Coordinates of C-alpha atoms and ligand atoms in Angstrom, one line a residue:
M1 CA 117.0 93.4 88.7
N2 CA 117.6 97.1 89.1
K3 CA 117.8 98.2 92.7
I4 CA 117.7 101.5 94.5
L5 CA 119.0 102.0 98.0
V6 CA 116.9 104.3 100.2
L7 CA 119.5 105.2 102.9
D8 CA 117.4 105.9 106.0
F9 CA 118.4 108.8 108.2
G10 CA 115.2 108.5 110.3
G11 CA 112.7 110.7 108.5
Q12 CA 109.0 110.2 108.7
Y13 CA 108.3 109.8 105.0
N14 CA 111.0 107.1 104.3
Q15 CA 108.6 104.3 103.5
L16 CA 106.8 106.6 101.2
I17 CA 110.0 107.2 99.2
A18 CA 110.4 103.5 98.7
R19 CA 106.8 103.1 97.7
R20 CA 106.9 105.9 95.1
I21 CA 109.9 104.3 93.5
R22 CA 108.3 100.8 93.5
D23 CA 105.1 102.4 92.0
M24 CA 107.4 103.1 89.0
H25 CA 108.3 99.4 88.9
V26 CA 111.8 99.8 90.2
Y27 CA 112.8 97.8 93.3
A28 CA 113.8 100.0 96.3
E29 CA 115.0 98.8 99.7
I30 CA 115.3 100.8 102.9
E31 CA 118.4 100.4 104.9
S32 CA 119.5 102.3 108.0
Y33 CA 122.6 104.4 107.5
R34 CA 123.9 102.5 110.6
S35 CA 123.9 99.1 109.0
M36 CA 125.3 100.1 105.6
T37 CA 128.9 100.5 104.5
V38 CA 130.4 101.8 101.3
E39 CA 131.6 98.2 100.5
M40 CA 128.1 96.8 101.0
I41 CA 126.7 99.4 98.6
R42 CA 129.3 98.6 96.0
E43 CA 128.7 94.8 96.3
R44 CA 124.9 95.1 96.0
A45 CA 125.3 97.0 92.8
Y46 CA 122.7 99.6 93.3
K47 CA 121.6 101.8 90.4
G48 CA 121.0 104.8 92.6
I49 CA 120.9 105.9 96.2
V50 CA 118.4 108.2 97.9
F51 CA 119.4 109.9 101.2
T52 CA 116.3 110.4 103.2
G53 CA 115.2 113.2 105.5
G54 CA 115.7 112.9 109.2
P55 CA 115.0 114.8 112.4
N56 CA 118.5 115.9 113.2
S57 CA 120.8 118.8 112.4
V58 CA 124.0 117.9 110.6
Y59 CA 126.2 119.8 113.0
E60 CA 124.8 118.2 116.2
D61 CA 127.0 115.9 118.1
G62 CA 126.4 112.3 117.0
A63 CA 124.2 113.4 114.1
P64 CA 123.6 110.7 111.5
G65 CA 126.3 110.8 108.8
F66 CA 127.8 108.6 106.2
D67 CA 131.2 107.8 104.7
P68 CA 131.9 110.6 102.1
A69 CA 133.4 107.9 99.9
V70 CA 129.8 107.1 98.9
L71 CA 129.9 110.2 96.7
D72 CA 132.8 108.8 94.7
L73 CA 131.2 105.5 93.8
D74 CA 129.9 106.7 90.5
I75 CA 126.4 105.8 91.6
P76 CA 123.8 108.6 91.2
V77 CA 122.7 110.1 94.6
L78 CA 119.6 112.1 95.4
G79 CA 119.5 113.8 98.8
I80 CA 116.1 114.8 100.2
C81 CA 115.7 117.4 103.1
Y82 CA 118.2 116.2 105.8
G83 CA 119.8 114.1 103.1
A84 CA 120.3 117.2 101.0
Q85 CA 121.9 119.1 103.9
L86 CA 124.1 116.1 104.6
I87 CA 125.4 116.1 101.0
A88 CA 126.2 119.8 101.2
Y89 CA 127.9 119.4 104.5
M90 CA 129.9 116.4 103.5
S91 CA 131.1 118.3 100.4
G92 CA 132.2 121.3 102.3
G93 CA 129.2 123.6 102.0
K94 CA 127.4 125.3 105.0
V95 CA 124.2 124.4 106.7
Q96 CA 122.5 126.8 109.1
K97 CA 119.5 127.0 111.4
S98 CA 116.9 129.4 110.0
E99 CA 116.7 132.7 111.9
Q100 CA 113.2 133.2 110.9
S101 CA 110.7 130.4 111.5
S102 CA 110.8 126.9 110.0
E103 CA 109.6 126.6 106.4
Y104 CA 106.6 124.3 106.5
G105 CA 103.9 123.4 104.0
K106 CA 103.2 124.2 100.4
T107 CA 105.7 126.6 98.9
T108 CA 106.4 128.1 95.5
L109 CA 109.5 126.5 94.0
Y110 CA 111.6 128.2 91.3
T111 CA 113.6 125.7 89.2
E112 CA 116.4 126.2 86.7
P113 CA 116.9 123.8 83.8
D114 CA 118.3 120.6 85.1
A115 CA 118.1 116.8 84.4
L116 CA 116.2 116.2 87.7
F117 CA 113.6 118.8 86.8
K118 CA 113.0 117.8 83.2
G119 CA 109.4 118.3 82.1
M120 CA 108.6 120.8 85.0
P121 CA 107.6 124.4 84.6
E122 CA 109.9 127.1 86.1
T123 CA 107.5 127.6 88.9
S124 CA 105.6 124.9 90.8
I125 CA 104.4 124.0 94.2
C126 CA 106.5 121.9 96.5
W127 CA 106.2 120.6 100.1
M128 CA 108.7 121.9 102.6
S129 CA 109.3 120.8 106.2
H130 CA 112.6 122.1 107.6
T131 CA 114.3 124.5 110.0
D132 CA 117.9 124.1 108.8
Y133 CA 118.9 125.1 105.3
I134 CA 121.9 125.0 103.0
S135 CA 123.3 128.5 103.3
E136 CA 126.5 128.2 101.3
L137 CA 127.2 126.0 98.2
P138 CA 130.0 123.5 98.4
D139 CA 132.7 123.8 95.7
D140 CA 131.9 122.1 92.5
Y141 CA 128.1 122.4 93.1
L142 CA 125.5 124.5 91.2
R143 CA 122.2 125.9 92.4
T144 CA 119.2 124.3 90.6
A145 CA 116.2 125.6 92.6
Y146 CA 115.2 128.1 95.3
T147 CA 112.2 129.4 97.2
V148 CA 111.6 132.8 98.9
Q149 CA 113.0 131.4 102.2
C150 CA 115.5 128.9 100.9
P151 CA 118.3 130.1 98.7
Y152 CA 119.4 126.5 97.8
A153 CA 116.2 124.4 97.5
G154 CA 118.0 122.4 94.9
I155 CA 121.7 121.9 94.1
R156 CA 123.8 119.5 92.0
H157 CA 127.4 118.5 91.5
K158 CA 128.9 120.1 88.3
E159 CA 130.1 116.7 87.0
K160 CA 129.0 113.8 89.1
K161 CA 125.4 112.7 89.2
I162 CA 124.8 114.0 92.8
Y163 CA 121.6 115.9 93.4
A164 CA 120.1 117.4 96.5
I165 CA 116.7 118.9 97.1
Q166 CA 115.4 120.5 100.3
F167 CA 111.7 119.8 99.6
H168 CA 109.9 116.4 99.7
P169 CA 109.1 114.9 96.3
E170 CA 107.5 111.8 97.9
V171 CA 104.6 113.8 99.4
T172 CA 101.6 114.3 97.1
H173 CA 101.5 118.0 97.8
T174 CA 104.7 118.4 95.7
E175 CA 103.1 118.9 92.3
Y176 CA 105.9 117.4 90.2
G177 CA 107.2 114.9 92.8
K178 CA 106.5 111.9 90.6
Q179 CA 108.2 113.6 87.7
I180 CA 111.3 114.1 89.8
F181 CA 111.5 110.5 90.8
R182 CA 110.9 109.5 87.1
N183 CA 113.7 111.7 86.0
F184 CA 116.0 110.4 88.7
L185 CA 115.3 106.7 88.1
F186 CA 115.1 106.5 84.4
D187 CA 117.2 109.3 83.0
I188 CA 119.8 109.8 85.7
C189 CA 120.2 106.3 87.1
G190 CA 119.3 104.5 83.8
C191 CA 116.9 102.0 85.6
A192 CA 114.7 99.7 83.6
P193 CA 111.1 99.3 85.1
D194 CA 111.7 95.6 85.9
W195 CA 110.0 95.2 89.3
T196 CA 106.6 93.6 88.6
M197 CA 104.5 91.3 90.8
D198 CA 104.5 88.6 88.0
D199 CA 108.2 88.5 88.1
F200 CA 108.2 88.5 91.9
I201 CA 105.9 85.4 91.9
D202 CA 108.0 83.6 89.3
R203 CA 111.2 84.3 91.1
S204 CA 109.8 83.4 94.6
V205 CA 108.3 80.1 93.4
E206 CA 111.5 79.1 91.7
Q207 CA 113.6 80.1 94.7
Y208 CA 111.5 78.2 97.3
R209 CA 111.0 75.2 95.0
N210 CA 114.8 74.8 95.0
E211 CA 115.6 75.8 98.5
L212 CA 112.8 73.9 100.2
R213 CA 113.0 70.7 98.2
D214 CA 111.8 67.7 100.4
K215 CA 111.3 70.0 103.4
N216 CA 108.0 70.0 105.3
V217 CA 106.7 73.6 105.8
L218 CA 104.3 74.7 108.4
L219 CA 102.2 77.9 108.3
A220 CA 99.8 79.4 110.8
L221 CA 96.9 80.7 108.7
S222 CA 94.9 83.4 110.3
G223 CA 92.4 84.3 107.7
G224 CA 94.1 87.7 107.1
V225 CA 95.6 88.8 103.8
D226 CA 99.3 88.3 104.7
S227 CA 99.2 84.7 105.8
A228 CA 96.7 83.9 103.0
V229 CA 99.0 85.2 100.3
T230 CA 102.0 83.5 101.9
A231 CA 100.1 80.2 101.9
V232 CA 99.2 80.3 98.2
L233 CA 102.6 81.4 97.1
L234 CA 104.4 78.6 99.0
H235 CA 101.8 76.1 97.9
R236 CA 102.8 76.9 94.3
A237 CA 106.4 76.2 95.2
V238 CA 106.2 73.1 97.5
G239 CA 102.6 71.8 97.0
D240 CA 101.7 69.1 99.5
H241 CA 104.9 69.7 101.5
L242 CA 103.0 72.7 102.9
T243 CA 100.7 72.3 105.8
C244 CA 98.5 75.1 107.0
V245 CA 97.2 75.2 110.5
F246 CA 94.2 77.3 111.1
V247 CA 93.3 77.8 114.8
D248 CA 89.6 78.4 115.0
H249 CA 89.3 80.2 118.3
G250 CA 85.7 81.0 117.8
L251 CA 86.3 84.8 117.9
L252 CA 86.1 85.3 114.2
R253 CA 83.2 87.0 112.3
K254 CA 80.2 85.1 111.1
G255 CA 81.1 82.7 108.4
E256 CA 84.8 83.5 108.4
A257 CA 86.1 80.2 109.6
E258 CA 84.1 78.3 106.9
E259 CA 85.3 80.7 104.2
V260 CA 88.9 80.1 105.2
E261 CA 88.4 76.4 105.1
N262 CA 86.5 76.5 101.8
T263 CA 89.1 78.7 100.1
F264 CA 92.2 76.9 101.1
R265 CA 91.1 73.3 101.3
N266 CA 88.5 73.1 98.5
T267 CA 89.5 75.8 96.0
F268 CA 93.3 75.5 96.4
G269 CA 93.4 71.9 97.5
M270 CA 95.9 72.6 100.3
N271 CA 96.7 70.5 103.4
L272 CA 94.7 72.5 105.9
I273 CA 94.1 71.6 109.5
R274 CA 91.3 73.4 111.1
V275 CA 91.7 73.1 114.8
D276 CA 88.5 73.5 116.7
A277 CA 89.8 75.3 119.7
R278 CA 86.6 77.2 120.5
D279 CA 85.9 75.5 123.9
R280 CA 89.5 75.8 124.9
F281 CA 89.6 79.6 124.3
L282 CA 86.2 80.3 125.9
T283 CA 87.1 78.3 129.0
R284 CA 90.3 80.3 129.4
L285 CA 88.4 83.5 128.9
A286 CA 85.6 82.8 131.3
G287 CA 85.1 85.5 133.8
V288 CA 87.9 87.7 132.3
T289 CA 86.9 91.4 131.8
D290 CA 90.2 93.2 131.5
P291 CA 91.0 94.0 127.8
E292 CA 94.8 93.5 128.1
L293 CA 94.4 90.2 130.0
K294 CA 92.0 89.0 127.2
R295 CA 94.7 89.8 124.6
K296 CA 97.4 88.1 126.7
I297 CA 95.4 84.9 127.2
I298 CA 94.4 84.7 123.5
G299 CA 98.1 85.2 122.4
E300 CA 99.3 82.5 124.8
E301 CA 96.5 80.1 124.0
F302 CA 97.2 80.5 120.3
I303 CA 100.8 79.5 120.7
R304 CA 99.9 76.5 122.9
T305 CA 97.3 75.3 120.5
F306 CA 99.7 75.7 117.5
E307 CA 102.5 73.9 119.4
T308 CA 100.2 70.9 120.2
E309 CA 99.3 70.6 116.5
A310 CA 102.9 71.0 115.3
H311 CA 103.9 68.1 117.6
L312 CA 101.1 65.9 116.3
L313 CA 102.2 66.5 112.7
G314 CA 105.7 65.1 113.1
K315 CA 108.8 66.6 111.7
M316 CA 108.3 70.0 110.3
H317 CA 111.5 71.6 109.0
V318 CA 110.5 75.0 108.1
L319 CA 108.1 77.6 109.6
A320 CA 106.6 80.1 107.2
Q321 CA 105.4 83.5 108.4
G322 CA 103.4 86.3 106.7
T323 CA 105.7 89.1 107.8
I324 CA 105.6 92.0 105.4
Y325 CA 108.0 94.9 104.7
P326 CA 106.4 97.6 107.0
D327 CA 106.7 95.0 109.9
I328 CA 110.4 94.9 109.4
V329 CA 111.0 98.5 108.7
E330 CA 108.9 99.6 111.7
S331 CA 110.5 97.2 114.1
G332 CA 114.0 98.2 113.4
K333 CA 114.4 100.5 110.4
G334 CA 116.0 97.8 108.4
D335 CA 118.4 97.0 111.2
S336 CA 119.2 93.3 110.7
A337 CA 119.7 92.5 114.4
V338 CA 116.1 93.5 115.1
I339 CA 114.7 91.7 112.1
K340 CA 115.7 88.4 113.6
S341 CA 113.7 89.0 116.8
H342 CA 110.6 90.1 114.9
H343 CA 108.1 87.4 114.6
N344 CA 104.5 87.7 113.6
V345 CA 103.2 84.8 115.7
G346 CA 104.6 86.1 119.0
G347 CA 107.6 83.9 120.0
L348 CA 106.6 80.7 118.2
P349 CA 110.1 79.9 116.8
S350 CA 111.7 79.7 120.2
V351 CA 109.4 77.0 121.5
I352 CA 109.4 74.7 118.5
A353 CA 112.7 73.7 116.8
F354 CA 112.7 74.6 113.1
E355 CA 115.6 74.5 110.8
R356 CA 114.6 77.6 109.2
I357 CA 112.0 80.4 109.1
V358 CA 110.8 81.7 105.7
E359 CA 109.0 85.0 105.1
P360 CA 108.3 85.2 101.4
L361 CA 106.6 88.6 101.6
R362 CA 109.2 90.3 103.8
Y363 CA 110.1 92.8 101.0
L364 CA 106.6 93.7 100.0
F365 CA 104.3 96.6 100.9
K366 CA 100.7 95.9 101.7
D367 CA 99.4 97.0 98.3
E368 CA 102.0 94.8 96.6
V369 CA 100.9 91.8 98.8
R370 CA 97.3 92.4 97.6
E371 CA 98.4 92.5 94.0
V372 CA 100.2 89.2 94.4
G373 CA 97.1 87.8 96.1
I374 CA 94.9 88.7 93.2
K375 CA 97.4 87.4 90.6
L376 CA 97.6 84.1 92.5
G377 CA 93.8 83.8 92.3
L378 CA 92.7 84.6 95.8
P379 CA 89.1 85.9 96.1
T380 CA 88.9 89.7 95.9
D381 CA 86.9 89.8 99.1
L382 CA 89.7 88.2 101.1
V383 CA 92.4 90.2 99.5
Y384 CA 90.7 93.6 100.2
R385 CA 89.4 92.5 103.5
Q386 CA 89.3 95.3 106.2
P387 CA 91.8 94.9 109.1
F388 CA 90.7 92.5 111.8
P389 CA 92.4 92.4 115.2
G390 CA 94.3 89.2 116.2
P391 CA 92.2 88.8 119.4
G392 CA 89.1 89.0 117.2
L393 CA 85.7 89.7 118.6
A394 CA 87.1 89.3 122.2
V395 CA 88.0 93.0 122.1
R396 CA 84.6 94.0 120.7
I397 CA 82.7 92.4 123.6
I398 CA 83.0 94.6 126.6
G399 CA 83.2 92.7 129.8
E400 CA 83.0 88.9 130.0
I401 CA 82.9 86.8 126.9
T402 CA 80.2 84.2 126.7
R403 CA 79.0 82.0 123.8
E404 CA 75.6 83.8 123.8
K405 CA 77.3 87.2 123.5
L406 CA 79.6 86.0 120.8
E407 CA 76.7 84.7 118.7
L408 CA 74.7 87.9 119.2
L409 CA 77.6 90.1 118.1
Q410 CA 78.4 87.9 115.1
E411 CA 74.8 88.3 113.9
A412 CA 74.7 92.0 114.4
D413 CA 78.1 92.5 112.7
A414 CA 77.0 90.4 109.7
I415 CA 74.0 92.7 109.2
L416 CA 76.1 95.8 109.4
R417 CA 78.6 94.4 106.8
E418 CA 75.8 93.2 104.5
E419 CA 74.0 96.6 104.5
I420 CA 77.2 98.6 104.0
K421 CA 78.0 96.4 101.1
N422 CA 74.5 96.9 99.7
S423 CA 74.3 100.6 100.0
M424 CA 77.7 102.3 100.1
R425 CA 79.7 102.7 96.9
K426 CA 83.0 103.0 98.8
A427 CA 83.0 101.1 102.1
P428 CA 84.6 102.8 105.2
D429 CA 88.2 101.8 105.8
Q430 CA 87.1 99.8 108.9
Y431 CA 83.6 99.0 110.1
F432 CA 82.1 96.6 112.7
A433 CA 79.7 96.2 115.5
A434 CA 80.7 96.1 119.2
L435 CA 78.7 94.7 122.0
T436 CA 78.6 97.1 125.0
N437 CA 78.0 95.8 128.5
T438 CA 75.0 98.0 128.9
R439 CA 71.5 96.6 128.9
S440 CA 68.5 98.9 128.5
V441 CA 64.7 98.8 128.6
G442 CA 62.8 98.4 125.3
V443 CA 59.4 97.5 124.1
M444 CA 58.5 94.8 121.6
G445 CA 54.8 94.2 120.8
D446 CA 53.2 94.7 124.1
A447 CA 56.1 93.3 126.1
R448 CA 58.9 95.0 127.9
T449 CA 62.4 93.9 126.9
Y450 CA 65.7 94.3 128.7
G451 CA 68.4 93.6 126.1
Y452 CA 71.9 94.5 125.1
T453 CA 73.1 97.7 123.4
I454 CA 75.0 97.2 120.1
A455 CA 77.4 100.0 119.1
L456 CA 78.1 100.5 115.4
R457 CA 81.6 101.8 114.5
A458 CA 83.0 103.0 111.1
V459 CA 86.1 105.0 110.4
E460 CA 88.0 106.6 107.6
T461 CA 91.8 106.5 107.9
D462 CA 95.0 106.1 105.9
D463 CA 97.2 104.6 108.5
F464 CA 95.0 103.7 111.5
M465 CA 97.1 106.0 113.7
T466 CA 94.4 108.6 113.4
A467 CA 90.9 108.2 112.1
E468 CA 87.7 110.1 111.5
W469 CA 84.3 108.6 112.1
T470 CA 82.5 107.8 108.8
R471 CA 79.3 109.7 107.9
I472 CA 77.3 106.6 107.0
P473 CA 74.1 107.8 105.3
W474 CA 71.2 108.0 107.7
E475 CA 69.0 105.8 105.6
C476 CA 71.6 103.1 105.8
L477 CA 72.0 103.5 109.6
A478 CA 68.2 103.2 109.8
V479 CA 68.1 99.9 107.9
I480 CA 70.9 98.5 110.0
S481 CA 69.3 99.5 113.3
N482 CA 65.9 98.1 112.2
R483 CA 67.3 94.8 111.1
I484 CA 69.5 94.3 114.2
T485 CA 66.7 95.0 116.7
N486 CA 64.3 92.8 114.7
E487 CA 66.5 90.0 113.8
V488 CA 69.0 89.6 116.7
H489 CA 67.2 88.3 119.7
G490 CA 68.5 89.9 122.9
V491 CA 69.4 93.4 121.5
S492 CA 67.1 96.2 122.4
R493 CA 69.1 99.2 121.3
V494 CA 71.6 100.3 118.6
V495 CA 73.8 103.4 118.9
Y496 CA 76.3 104.9 116.5
D497 CA 79.8 105.8 117.7
I498 CA 80.8 109.3 116.6
T499 CA 84.2 109.5 118.2
S500 CA 87.3 110.1 116.1
K501 CA 90.8 108.9 116.9
P502 CA 92.2 110.6 118.9
P503 CA 90.7 110.9 121.5
G504 CA 89.0 107.5 120.9
T505 CA 90.7 104.4 119.5
V506 CA 89.2 102.4 116.6
E507 CA 88.4 99.4 118.7
W508 CA 86.4 99.7 122.0
E509 CA 89.0 97.8 124.0
Ligands
XMP1 P1 93.1 101.0 117.8 O1 91.9 100.4 118.5 O2 94.4 100.9 118.5 O3 93.3 100.2 116.4 O4 92.8 102.5 117.3 C1 94.1 100.5 115.3 C2 94.0 99.3 114.4 O5 94.7 98.2 115.0 C3 93.8 97.1 115.1 N1 94.0 96.5 116.4 C4 94.6 95.3 116.6 N2 95.2 94.4 115.7 N3 95.8 93.0 117.5 C5 95.8 93.3 116.2 O6 96.3 92.5 115.4 C6 95.3 93.8 118.5 O7 95.3 93.5 119.6 C7 94.7 95.0 118.0 N4 94.0 96.1 118.6 C8 93.6 96.9 117.6 C9 92.4 97.7 114.9 O8 91.4 96.8 114.4 C10 92.6 98.9 114.0 O9 92.7 98.5 112.7

C-alpha cells in the first residue's frame, strides 16, 4: 500500500492535511517530528513526505527541526508554511520575520509553470497565515510562486523533488488546494489510489483472523458509532470468540438500549450481554447534583460493572476498543509513549489482566469509520447518529436524577427527535432536550399545574469546539412545544436555548 508521511511540526491544520490525502485514496499517517528518524522513514518506504506548518520560528532556540539527510532520501517532499520555511532554512536559505504585519487570509497567488501547479491558472486565491517568510532562496532552488507580500510563496529544488509552499493547500479557501495535492501525490510521488475502505475491511479481517485465532475477545459496546463498527469488524474476523458487553445504565435515550440489543444480537447474531445496571447507577446517583461528580460516579460505576461482567465470563484474552485516529493524534500528536496510555474506557486495562488490547479503527478518521460501518451493513441511523455524551442523560437533567425525571426527559427528547426528522431536510449537528430544575405555573383545562420546564437545544458546528444555535423553523418549534406539553405529563413549559458556544457549552452541564 502506498503511504505518505505527514511529518508534524505542531500546526493547527495537520489532521486536515492527512484527511485531504486520504480523500484521494492514498494512505497518510501523521507522526511527530520528535518520534521519527531518517532510518524509520527509509524503512517504512514512504512514497512522499509532507512537512506541516507549526507555530514556531525556525531560528528560535529549540525550534522544531529535522535531520537534513531527509532531503537526500530520494523521496519527494512538500513543505507547507513552517515546513516550507524549514526546508529553505535547512538548505541554506534565509527566513525572516515580516516587518509589516502578518499575511493572513485569502491572498492572490501568482504561480509559474511547475509540476506542483499543473492545471492551475497563473493567478488564483490561496490561504495565508504567517509572519515569517522565506527572504532568500537557498542555492539550487527556484522560485515557483509569489504574492504581493511574499517574494517566495513557492520554491522548488532544481533537480530533486523537493517543493515548498508558504500557503495552506489543505484549507478549502485555497482555490486549487486539491489540485496541488493531486499533482504531488500522483505526478510527483507516483502514488496509486489504493486506500479504500473495502481493502481496509478485507485486510483487517484477515489480520485479526490470523492474530486472534482461538483467543476470546471482549468489547464494551456503548451504542456509539466507534464501538459499534469495531464490534462488527471483529465479529467478521473472530465470530463467536467475540463477546460484547453492553452496560445499560438507564441514562440512554428512549428506545436506544433496545435498538442496540436488537441490532447486535438479532441482526448480526453476536454474543451480546446486556447488563441491566439501571438500579445500580440510579442508587449511586441519588442526591447528587454536582455535574462533575455525576460524571465521575458514572465513569467509575461503568468500570466496576464491566469488571464484574468480565470476571463472570471467565478467561478473556483480548480487550478491543473503539479508539479512532483523532483520539490518538490529539492525545499525543502521534507520540507512541502517549498512545499506550490512551484508553477509551478510562483505565480499564489496568484493572483486568489482558494479554493484549486491539484497536482496529486506530488509523481511521470519523468519516472513514462511518464508511466502514455502512459497508459492514450497520443501519444508517446508527452510523450517522449525532454525538451523545458518555454520561448520557445525567448531564441533561439539572440537579438530582430520579427515575421520574429520566422518563420525562426521554419522552420529551423522543418528540423533539421525531419532529426534527419529520420536518427538517438537514438535521442540526446536535439536538436534544434538557430538563431544567425550574418548575413553573401553568394551566390545563380549568386546573392550575406546576410542572417542569424543558429546554430544547440544537446547534450547528464543525468540530464541537464552537457552535451556533440552529434556527429551527418556528412551525417546527410550535409542534414540538405543543406535543411535549400535551403528551408529557409533568411538563408545563418549553423554552428554546438560543445561546451559542462560546459563551455557552453545547450541553447544559
Ligand atoms: P460541550 O458541552 O463541552 O460539548 O460544549 C461538546 C461536545 O462534547 C459532548 N460532551 C461529552 N461527551 N462525555 C462525552 O463523551 C462527556 O462528559 C461530555 N460532555 C460533553 C457534547 O455532547 C458535545 O457533542
